[in-house]
Structure formats: C-alpha cells, structure tokens
PDB file of C-alpha atoms in Angstrom:
ATOM      1  CA  MET A   1     -34.884 -18.234  21.200  1.00 93.00           C
ATOM      2  CA  ASN A   2     -31.331 -18.154  19.999  1.00 95.00           C
ATOM      3  CA  LEU A   3     -28.491 -15.642  21.040  1.00 95.00           C
ATOM      4  CA  VAL A   4     -25.528 -15.148  18.632  1.00 95.00           C
ATOM      5  CA  VAL A   5     -22.425 -13.373  20.011  1.00 93.00           C
ATOM      6  CA  ASP A   6     -19.776 -11.831  17.550  1.00 91.00           C
ATOM      7  CA  VAL A   7     -16.829 -10.845  19.500  1.00 87.00           C
ATOM      8  CA  GLY A   8     -14.651  -8.387  17.567  1.00 80.00           C
ATOM      9  CA  ASN A   9     -11.231  -6.931  18.418  1.00 73.00           C
ATOM     10  CA  THR A  10     -12.877  -3.987  20.240  1.00 75.00           C
ATOM     11  CA  LEU A  11     -16.694  -4.350  19.943  1.00 84.00           C
ATOM     12  CA  ILE A  12     -19.014  -7.294  20.916  1.00 90.00           C
ATOM     13  CA  LYS A  13     -22.310  -7.609  19.000  1.00 91.00           C
ATOM     14  CA  MET A  14     -25.170  -9.662  20.493  1.00 93.00           C
ATOM     15  CA  ALA A  15     -28.360 -10.471  18.677  1.00 95.00           C
ATOM     16  CA  VAL A  16     -31.448 -12.487  19.723  1.00 96.00           C
ATOM     17  CA  PHE A  17     -33.388 -14.486  17.085  1.00 96.00           C
ATOM     18  CA  GLN A  18     -36.754 -16.101  17.132  1.00 92.00           C
ATOM     19  CA  GLY A  19     -36.399 -18.601  14.347  1.00 86.00           C
ATOM     20  CA  GLY A  20     -35.061 -16.560  11.495  1.00 85.00           C
ATOM     21  CA  GLY A  21     -36.466 -13.335  12.838  1.00 91.00           C
ATOM     22  CA  LEU A  22     -34.148 -10.778  14.439  1.00 93.00           C
ATOM     23  CA  MET A  23     -35.737  -9.676  17.705  1.00 93.00           C
ATOM     24  CA  SER A  24     -32.891  -7.470  19.206  1.00 92.00           C
ATOM     25  CA  LYS A  25     -29.477  -6.347  18.343  1.00 93.00           C
ATOM     26  CA  VAL A  26     -27.020  -4.592  20.717  1.00 91.00           C
ATOM     27  CA  SER A  27     -23.186  -3.608  20.533  1.00 90.00           C
ATOM     28  CA  ALA A  28     -20.694  -2.300  23.029  1.00 88.00           C
ATOM     29  CA  PRO A  29     -17.005  -2.489  23.963  1.00 89.00           C
ATOM     30  CA  VAL A  30     -16.082  -6.027  24.790  1.00 84.00           C
ATOM     31  CA  GLN A  31     -15.627  -4.909  28.506  1.00 85.00           C
ATOM     32  CA  GLU A  32     -19.444  -4.449  28.945  1.00 88.00           C
ATOM     33  CA  PHE A  33     -20.263  -8.182  27.779  1.00 88.00           C
ATOM     34  CA  GLN A  34     -21.575  -9.242  31.088  1.00 90.00           C
ATOM     35  CA  GLN A  35     -24.000  -6.217  31.383  1.00 90.00           C
ATOM     36  CA  LEU A  36     -25.179  -6.813  27.876  1.00 90.00           C
ATOM     37  CA  PHE A  37     -25.683 -10.436  28.357  1.00 90.00           C
ATOM     38  CA  PHE A  38     -27.759 -10.223  31.572  1.00 93.00           C
ATOM     39  CA  ASP A  39     -29.880  -7.403  30.062  1.00 92.00           C
ATOM     40  CA  LEU A  40     -30.795  -9.733  27.244  1.00 93.00           C
ATOM     41  CA  LEU A  41     -31.470 -12.721  29.523  1.00 92.00           C
ATOM     42  CA  SER A  42     -33.856 -10.608  31.628  1.00 92.00           C
ATOM     43  CA  LYS A  43     -35.842  -9.692  28.534  1.00 94.00           C
ATOM     44  CA  TYR A  44     -35.879 -12.939  26.488  1.00 93.00           C
ATOM     45  CA  THR A  45     -36.217 -16.614  27.086  1.00 94.00           C
ATOM     46  CA  ILE A  46     -33.058 -17.884  25.313  1.00 94.00           C
ATOM     47  CA  LYS A  47     -32.066 -21.477  25.112  1.00 93.00           C
ATOM     48  CA  HIS A  48     -29.187 -21.803  22.570  1.00 95.00           C
ATOM     49  CA  CYS A  49     -26.186 -19.604  21.922  1.00 94.00           C
ATOM     50  CA  LEU A  50     -23.448 -19.482  19.352  1.00 95.00           C
ATOM     51  CA  VAL A  51     -20.196 -17.410  19.756  1.00 93.00           C
ATOM     52  CA  SER A  52     -17.986 -16.167  16.975  1.00 91.00           C
ATOM     53  CA  SER A  53     -14.931 -14.824  18.602  1.00 84.00           C
ATOM     54  CA  VAL A  54     -12.688 -12.948  16.049  1.00 65.00           C
ATOM     55  CA  GLY A  55     -11.305 -11.078  19.063  1.00 64.00           C
ATOM     56  CA  ARG A  56     -10.971 -12.454  22.518  1.00 74.00           C
ATOM     57  CA  LEU A  57     -13.546 -13.624  25.077  1.00 80.00           C
ATOM     58  CA  ASN A  58     -12.029 -14.522  28.235  1.00 82.00           C
ATOM     59  CA  GLU A  59     -12.445 -17.668  30.137  1.00 85.00           C
ATOM     60  CA  GLU A  60     -14.796 -16.212  32.722  1.00 87.00           C
ATOM     61  CA  ASN A  61     -17.303 -15.030  30.082  1.00 86.00           C
ATOM     62  CA  ARG A  62     -17.029 -18.310  28.192  1.00 87.00           C
ATOM     63  CA  ASP A  63     -17.842 -20.107  31.534  1.00 89.00           C
ATOM     64  CA  LEU A  64     -20.781 -17.605  32.158  1.00 89.00           C
ATOM     65  CA  LEU A  65     -22.293 -18.503  28.746  1.00 91.00           C
ATOM     66  CA  ASN A  66     -22.050 -22.180  29.384  1.00 90.00           C
ATOM     67  CA  GLU A  67     -23.488 -21.775  32.695  1.00 91.00           C
ATOM     68  CA  HIS A  68     -26.754 -20.161  31.348  1.00 93.00           C
ATOM     69  CA  LEU A  69     -27.159 -21.479  27.948  1.00 92.00           C
ATOM     70  CA  ASN A  70     -26.519 -24.470  25.532  1.00 92.00           C
ATOM     71  CA  CYS A  71     -23.500 -22.911  23.887  1.00 92.00           C
ATOM     72  CA  LEU A  72     -21.665 -23.463  20.673  1.00 92.00           C
ATOM     73  CA  PHE A  73     -18.281 -21.950  19.841  1.00 92.00           C
ATOM     74  CA  LEU A  74     -17.786 -21.563  16.132  1.00 93.00           C
ATOM     75  CA  ASP A  75     -14.660 -22.874  14.603  1.00 90.00           C
ATOM     76  CA  HIS A  76     -13.629 -24.773  11.280  1.00 90.00           C
ATOM     77  CA  THR A  77     -15.021 -27.977  12.839  1.00 92.00           C
ATOM     78  CA  THR A  78     -18.518 -26.787  13.237  1.00 94.00           C
ATOM     79  CA  LEU A  79     -21.139 -28.332  11.070  1.00 94.00           C
ATOM     80  CA  VAL A  80     -22.119 -25.842   8.385  1.00 94.00           C
ATOM     81  CA  PRO A  81     -24.913 -25.961   5.580  1.00 94.00           C
ATOM     82  CA  PHE A  82     -22.385 -25.958   2.589  1.00 96.00           C
ATOM     83  CA  LYS A  83     -19.529 -27.784   1.190  1.00 96.00           C
ATOM     84  CA  ASN A  84     -16.274 -26.171   2.151  1.00 95.00           C
ATOM     85  CA  ARG A  85     -13.639 -26.407  -0.741  1.00 95.00           C
ATOM     86  CA  TYR A  86     -11.232 -24.039   0.897  1.00 95.00           C
ATOM     87  CA  ALA A  87      -7.737 -25.512   0.768  1.00 95.00           C
ATOM     88  CA  THR A  88      -6.921 -24.626   4.355  1.00 96.00           C
ATOM     89  CA  PRO A  89     -10.270 -24.792   6.086  1.00 93.00           C
ATOM     90  CA  GLN A  90      -8.529 -24.388   9.586  1.00 93.00           C
ATOM     91  CA  THR A  91      -7.458 -20.962   8.452  1.00 93.00           C
ATOM     92  CA  LEU A  92     -10.863 -19.660   7.295  1.00 94.00           C
ATOM     93  CA  GLY A  93     -12.125 -17.066   9.496  1.00 91.00           C
ATOM     94  CA  VAL A  94     -15.352 -17.765  11.393  1.00 92.00           C
ATOM     95  CA  ASP A  95     -16.752 -14.354  10.187  1.00 91.00           C
ATOM     96  CA  ARG A  96     -16.409 -15.647   6.661  1.00 94.00           C
ATOM     97  CA  ILE A  97     -18.001 -18.920   7.512  1.00 95.00           C
ATOM     98  CA  ALA A  98     -21.006 -17.045   9.047  1.00 95.00           C
ATOM     99  CA  LEU A  99     -21.354 -14.858   5.780  1.00 96.00           C
ATOM    100  CA  VAL A 100     -21.433 -17.936   3.496  1.00 96.00           C
ATOM    101  CA  SER A 101     -24.040 -19.629   5.769  1.00 96.00           C
ATOM    102  CA  ALA A 102     -26.281 -16.666   5.623  1.00 95.00           C
ATOM    103  CA  SER A 103     -25.976 -16.763   1.648  1.00 95.00           C
ATOM    104  CA  VAL A 104     -27.033 -20.400   1.593  1.00 95.00           C
ATOM    105  CA  ALA A 105     -30.117 -19.825   3.755  1.00 93.00           C
ATOM    106  CA  GLN A 106     -31.209 -16.682   1.929  1.00 93.00           C
ATOM    107  CA  PHE A 107     -30.169 -17.502  -1.709  1.00 95.00           C
ATOM    108  CA  PRO A 108     -30.109 -21.274  -2.034  1.00 94.00           C
ATOM    109  CA  ASP A 109     -28.682 -23.001  -5.107  1.00 94.00           C
ATOM    110  CA  SER A 110     -27.346 -19.589  -6.317  1.00 96.00           C
ATOM    111  CA  ASN A 111     -23.980 -18.127  -7.391  1.00 97.00           C
ATOM    112  CA  VAL A 112     -23.275 -15.728  -4.629  1.00 97.00           C
ATOM    113  CA  LEU A 113     -20.445 -13.246  -3.937  1.00 97.00           C
ATOM    114  CA  ILE A 114     -20.258 -11.915  -0.335  1.00 96.00           C
ATOM    115  CA  ILE A 115     -18.216  -8.639   0.060  1.00 96.00           C
ATOM    116  CA  ASP A 116     -17.591  -7.676   3.630  1.00 94.00           C
ATOM    117  CA  ALA A 117     -16.127  -4.260   4.036  1.00 92.00           C
ATOM    118  CA  GLY A 118     -14.667  -4.058   7.545  1.00 89.00           C
ATOM    119  CA  THR A 119     -11.187  -3.819   8.916  1.00 89.00           C
ATOM    120  CA  CYS A 120     -10.219  -5.869   5.905  1.00 93.00           C
ATOM    121  CA  ILE A 121     -12.434  -6.335   2.811  1.00 95.00           C
ATOM    122  CA  THR A 122     -13.157 -10.014   2.246  1.00 96.00           C
ATOM    123  CA  TYR A 123     -14.765 -11.624  -0.945  1.00 97.00           C
ATOM    124  CA  ASP A 124     -16.379 -14.871  -0.449  1.00 97.00           C
ATOM    125  CA  PHE A 125     -17.951 -16.891  -3.303  1.00 98.00           C
ATOM    126  CA  ILE A 126     -20.256 -20.005  -3.156  1.00 97.00           C
ATOM    127  CA  ASN A 127     -21.567 -21.563  -6.253  1.00 97.00           C
ATOM    128  CA  GLU A 128     -24.904 -22.858  -7.212  1.00 95.00           C
ATOM    129  CA  ASN A 129     -23.836 -26.537  -6.221  1.00 96.00           C
ATOM    130  CA  ASN A 130     -23.492 -25.251  -2.679  1.00 96.00           C
ATOM    131  CA  GLU A 131     -19.793 -25.344  -2.881  1.00 97.00           C
ATOM    132  CA  TYR A 132     -17.667 -22.615  -1.163  1.00 97.00           C
ATOM    133  CA  LEU A 133     -14.706 -21.933  -3.276  1.00 97.00           C
ATOM    134  CA  GLY A 134     -12.843 -19.140  -1.401  1.00 96.00           C
ATOM    135  CA  GLY A 135     -12.472 -15.477  -2.542  1.00 96.00           C
ATOM    136  CA  ALA A 136      -9.982 -12.765  -1.531  1.00 97.00           C
ATOM    137  CA  ILE A 137      -8.787 -10.463   1.213  1.00 97.00           C
ATOM    138  CA  SER A 138      -7.596  -6.938   0.847  1.00 97.00           C
ATOM    139  CA  PRO A 139      -6.983  -3.912   3.150  1.00 96.00           C
ATOM    140  CA  GLY A 140     -10.116  -2.039   4.370  1.00 94.00           C
ATOM    141  CA  LEU A 141     -10.741   1.692   4.361  1.00 94.00           C
ATOM    142  CA  GLN A 142      -9.256   2.628   7.608  1.00 94.00           C
ATOM    143  CA  MET A 143      -6.301   0.377   7.146  1.00 95.00           C
ATOM    144  CA  ARG A 144      -5.304   2.039   3.938  1.00 95.00           C
ATOM    145  CA  TYR A 145      -5.386   5.472   5.567  1.00 94.00           C
ATOM    146  CA  LYS A 146      -3.270   4.336   8.391  1.00 95.00           C
ATOM    147  CA  SER A 147      -0.800   2.608   6.174  1.00 96.00           C
ATOM    148  CA  MET A 148      -0.167   5.480   3.953  1.00 95.00           C
ATOM    149  CA  HIS A 149       0.511   7.660   7.170  1.00 96.00           C
ATOM    150  CA  ASN A 150       2.650   4.977   8.994  1.00 95.00           C
ATOM    151  CA  GLN A 151       4.696   3.948   5.943  1.00 95.00           C
ATOM    152  CA  THR A 152       5.590   7.502   4.832  1.00 94.00           C
ATOM    153  CA  ALA A 153       7.293  10.429   6.361  1.00 92.00           C
ATOM    154  CA  SER A 154       4.981  13.147   5.269  1.00 92.00           C
ATOM    155  CA  LEU A 155       1.479  11.820   4.578  1.00 94.00           C
ATOM    156  CA  PRO A 156      -1.089  12.750   7.235  1.00 94.00           C
ATOM    157  CA  LEU A 157      -3.520  10.393   9.021  1.00 95.00           C
ATOM    158  CA  LEU A 158      -7.020  11.377   7.724  1.00 93.00           C
ATOM    159  CA  GLU A 159     -10.453  10.524   8.500  1.00 93.00           C
ATOM    160  CA  MET A 160     -12.581   9.344   5.729  1.00 90.00           C
ATOM    161  CA  GLU A 161     -14.173  11.754   3.525  1.00 88.00           C
ATOM    162  CA  GLU A 162     -16.177  11.216   0.388  1.00 87.00           C
ATOM    163  CA  PRO A 163     -14.233  12.511  -2.638  1.00 88.00           C
ATOM    164  CA  GLN A 164     -15.961  15.212  -4.595  1.00 87.00           C
ATOM    165  CA  SER A 165     -14.215  14.441  -7.914  1.00 87.00           C
ATOM    166  CA  PHE A 166     -12.307  11.612  -9.482  1.00 90.00           C
ATOM    167  CA  PHE A 167      -9.030  13.375  -8.992  1.00 89.00           C
ATOM    168  CA  GLY A 168      -7.482  15.329  -6.117  1.00 88.00           C
ATOM    169  CA  ASP A 169      -6.104  18.691  -6.254  1.00 89.00           C
ATOM    170  CA  SER A 170      -4.421  18.590  -2.910  1.00 94.00           C
ATOM    171  CA  THR A 171      -2.495  15.917  -0.871  1.00 94.00           C
ATOM    172  CA  ASN A 172      -5.568  15.157   1.333  1.00 93.00           C
ATOM    173  CA  SER A 173      -7.968  15.025  -1.538  1.00 93.00           C
ATOM    174  CA  SER A 174      -5.653  12.888  -3.502  1.00 95.00           C
ATOM    175  CA  MET A 175      -5.528  10.365  -0.547  1.00 94.00           C
ATOM    176  CA  HIS A 176      -9.399  10.334  -0.224  1.00 94.00           C
ATOM    177  CA  VAL A 177      -9.570   9.634  -3.866  1.00 94.00           C
ATOM    178  CA  GLY A 178      -7.010   6.946  -3.733  1.00 94.00           C
ATOM    179  CA  VAL A 179      -8.549   5.235  -0.773  1.00 94.00           C
ATOM    180  CA  VAL A 180     -12.317   5.551  -1.435  1.00 94.00           C
ATOM    181  CA  LEU A 181     -12.491   5.283  -5.256  1.00 94.00           C
ATOM    182  CA  GLY A 182      -9.632   2.746  -5.054  1.00 95.00           C
ATOM    183  CA  ILE A 183     -11.862   0.368  -3.118  1.00 95.00           C
ATOM    184  CA  VAL A 184     -14.905   1.181  -5.183  1.00 94.00           C
ATOM    185  CA  ASN A 185     -12.993   0.348  -8.490  1.00 94.00           C
ATOM    186  CA  GLU A 186     -11.618  -2.781  -6.747  1.00 95.00           C
ATOM    187  CA  ILE A 187     -15.051  -3.968  -5.795  1.00 94.00           C
ATOM    188  CA  ASP A 188     -16.552  -3.210  -9.200  1.00 93.00           C
ATOM    189  CA  GLY A 189     -13.608  -5.082 -10.795  1.00 94.00           C
ATOM    190  CA  PHE A 190     -14.260  -8.313  -8.719  1.00 95.00           C
ATOM    191  CA  VAL A 191     -17.905  -8.095  -9.346  1.00 94.00           C
ATOM    192  CA  LYS A 192     -17.165  -7.865 -13.053  1.00 94.00           C
ATOM    193  CA  GLU A 193     -14.786 -10.645 -13.047  1.00 95.00           C
ATOM    194  CA  TYR A 194     -17.235 -13.074 -11.256  1.00 95.00           C
ATOM    195  CA  GLN A 195     -20.092 -12.133 -13.402  1.00 94.00           C
ATOM    196  CA  THR A 196     -18.118 -12.913 -16.475  1.00 94.00           C
ATOM    197  CA  ASN A 197     -17.472 -16.371 -15.132  1.00 94.00           C
ATOM    198  CA  TYR A 198     -20.726 -17.228 -13.310  1.00 94.00           C
ATOM    199  CA  LYS A 199     -24.301 -16.512 -14.710  1.00 85.00           C
ATOM    200  CA  ASP A 200     -26.957 -15.156 -12.601  1.00 91.00           C
ATOM    201  CA  LEU A 201     -24.605 -13.814  -9.883  1.00 95.00           C
ATOM    202  CA  THR A 202     -26.015 -12.413  -6.698  1.00 95.00           C
ATOM    203  CA  VAL A 203     -23.894  -9.798  -4.840  1.00 94.00           C
ATOM    204  CA  ILE A 204     -24.106  -9.077  -1.153  1.00 94.00           C
ATOM    205  CA  LEU A 205     -22.411  -6.080   0.551  1.00 94.00           C
ATOM    206  CA  THR A 206     -21.961  -5.976   4.302  1.00 92.00           C
ATOM    207  CA  GLY A 207     -19.737  -4.725   6.933  1.00 88.00           C
ATOM    208  CA  GLY A 208     -19.147  -1.545   8.768  1.00 84.00           C
ATOM    209  CA  ASP A 209     -18.069   0.569   5.810  1.00 87.00           C
ATOM    210  CA  SER A 210     -20.918  -0.943   3.472  1.00 87.00           C
ATOM    211  CA  LYS A 211     -23.111   2.351   3.907  1.00 84.00           C
ATOM    212  CA  ILE A 212     -20.229   4.479   2.696  1.00 85.00           C
ATOM    213  CA  LEU A 213     -19.426   2.429  -0.295  1.00 87.00           C
ATOM    214  CA  CYS A 214     -22.899   1.155  -1.483  1.00 83.00           C
ATOM    215  CA  LYS A 215     -23.963   4.475  -2.961  1.00 81.00           C
ATOM    216  CA  ARG A 216     -20.624   4.537  -5.059  1.00 84.00           C
ATOM    217  CA  LEU A 217     -20.970   1.198  -6.389  1.00 86.00           C
ATOM    218  CA  LYS A 218     -22.773   0.072  -9.564  1.00 78.00           C
ATOM    219  CA  SER A 219     -26.309  -1.237  -9.224  1.00 67.00           C
ATOM    220  CA  GLY A 220     -27.245  -4.777  -8.632  1.00 72.00           C
ATOM    221  CA  ILE A 221     -25.693  -5.092  -5.146  1.00 85.00           C
ATOM    222  CA  PHE A 222     -27.735  -5.999  -2.117  1.00 86.00           C
ATOM    223  CA  ALA A 223     -26.653  -4.198   1.148  1.00 84.00           C
ATOM    224  CA  ASN A 224     -27.417  -6.087   4.315  1.00 86.00           C
ATOM    225  CA  SER A 225     -25.798  -4.769   7.673  1.00 86.00           C
ATOM    226  CA  ASN A 226     -27.041  -7.728   9.544  1.00 90.00           C
ATOM    227  CA  PHE A 227     -25.818 -10.419   7.044  1.00 92.00           C
ATOM    228  CA  LEU A 228     -23.117 -11.879   9.400  1.00 92.00           C
ATOM    229  CA  LEU A 229     -25.510 -12.125  12.566  1.00 94.00           C
ATOM    230  CA  GLU A 230     -27.966 -13.840  10.406  1.00 94.00           C
ATOM    231  CA  GLY A 231     -25.399 -16.201   9.226  1.00 95.00           C
ATOM    232  CA  LEU A 232     -24.474 -17.124  12.746  1.00 95.00           C
ATOM    233  CA  ASN A 233     -27.965 -17.817  13.631  1.00 95.00           C
ATOM    234  CA  ASN A 234     -28.308 -19.925  10.559  1.00 95.00           C
ATOM    235  CA  ILE A 235     -25.335 -22.038  11.620  1.00 95.00           C
ATOM    236  CA  LEU A 236     -26.915 -22.430  15.191  1.00 95.00           C
ATOM    237  CA  GLU A 237     -30.283 -23.441  13.791  1.00 93.00           C
ATOM    238  CA  TYR A 238     -28.459 -26.037  11.588  1.00 94.00           C
ATOM    239  CA  ASN A 239     -26.620 -27.448  14.673  1.00 93.00           C
ATOM    240  CA  THR A 240     -29.532 -27.558  16.836  1.00 89.00           C
ATOM    241  CA  SER A 241     -32.450 -28.477  14.648  1.00 76.00           C
ATOM    242  CA  GLU A 242     -34.047 -31.891  15.370  1.00 57.00           C
TER     243      GLU A 242
END
C-alpha cells in the first residue's frame, strides 16, 4: 500500500492507496501530523510514501516518515510520467506536477486542461503528445475578497456568498458578483480559448472551491476533489514500479 502526504500551509492531507484505489483519506491541521500518521500505520500495511510539501513539514516529521516507510519527497527532479516543457521547471509547484500526473493516468494521450480552484486558481495544460506546456495562475476566491478589503479604505471583508443575480444592488452584493461571477467568467473564458485551439479537450475542475464553482460553470467539466491525491499516488507508483 502507498501513503501520500499533501502538506499545505495550514492543513495536511493524507491518503492511503491500494494500487490505484483510494482506501482512506484524512485531513487535519499540520500540528496533528504525527497522530494522523500513527493512526494510519495502525490500520494499514503501508510500504511506500510520497510527500508533497507546499507548506512546511519539519525535520522531526520528515525523519519519522523515513524511519517507518520508503519515502520520496516530491520536487522538480522527481521522475514523472510526462514530458515537462515548462521554461522554468524548478519553479513549477509540486501540486501542479501532481495534477498533471493524474491527468496522464486517467486521460492518456489526450488534450487536458486541469483547473485547481484553491488559494490561487491554477490552469495546467498537457497535450495529446504527453507534453506539459504550462498554463496560468490567478487569485483564488478568498484571496480576491481579502485583497479588496486590504487594499481599500472602505470595502468590508466578506465571507463568500453565491450571487442571486448578475448585478449587485449594494456594496456587498456587488462584491459577491465581482468575485464569484468574475471567477466563473474567467474559467469559462480560458476553457473556450483552449477549446478553440485544441480539439477534443477534457477539462478537470478540482480544489477546495470546486464545489462552489462547478454548478455555475458551463457543462463539459469533470469535477474531482481527489485529483491531486490521485496524482501523487500516480507519481509514487511510477517511481516504485519494477
């Protein structure tokens, strides 16, 4: 069995896979890493592990993983199942590497656009020749609310609400329209642009805000909340298969 560990800025996600099948998934604040880890070790016979550390995993926890499992720490030098044509591969986020790896496993020899709606919204494209070409990065939903509040003197800091119309009749509702529908129109615009240039395009939507956005977006987009974890497991399988 495999263990994949996705360390974010505040949360840590851990998932156990048997081959390509997801057996268990847990998440908690980073401070609870050791408790989660030993809970999973007590329930499953795990041999290999891959760690994707967007946030920080301290040396003590890294040593703990190495002590109990055959561990691989994902970075730009890790072997991946696609050709990386990014101009600066050393700057490519490990989360984006994992998403592209998942697309290769699940949609081989296809033109695929992966949209990850998290803290930032990332767009990643891999073509039918198994070449990763890059994409785009833009502010995520919460980042847009916070930036309007922080960069102005009078706009409030709002929690996300779904707009009831395409125009706002108050400051608050105008902000909700600007943020939520702004992102929806951005995503739809990117998808249309890729569809114009690449035939038979598959579009995947994932990330923490995907559930909020998917019902607003046009049809033809696959939503998969586990796509990143599946990609991490694909990379681990690729590096440990004999």
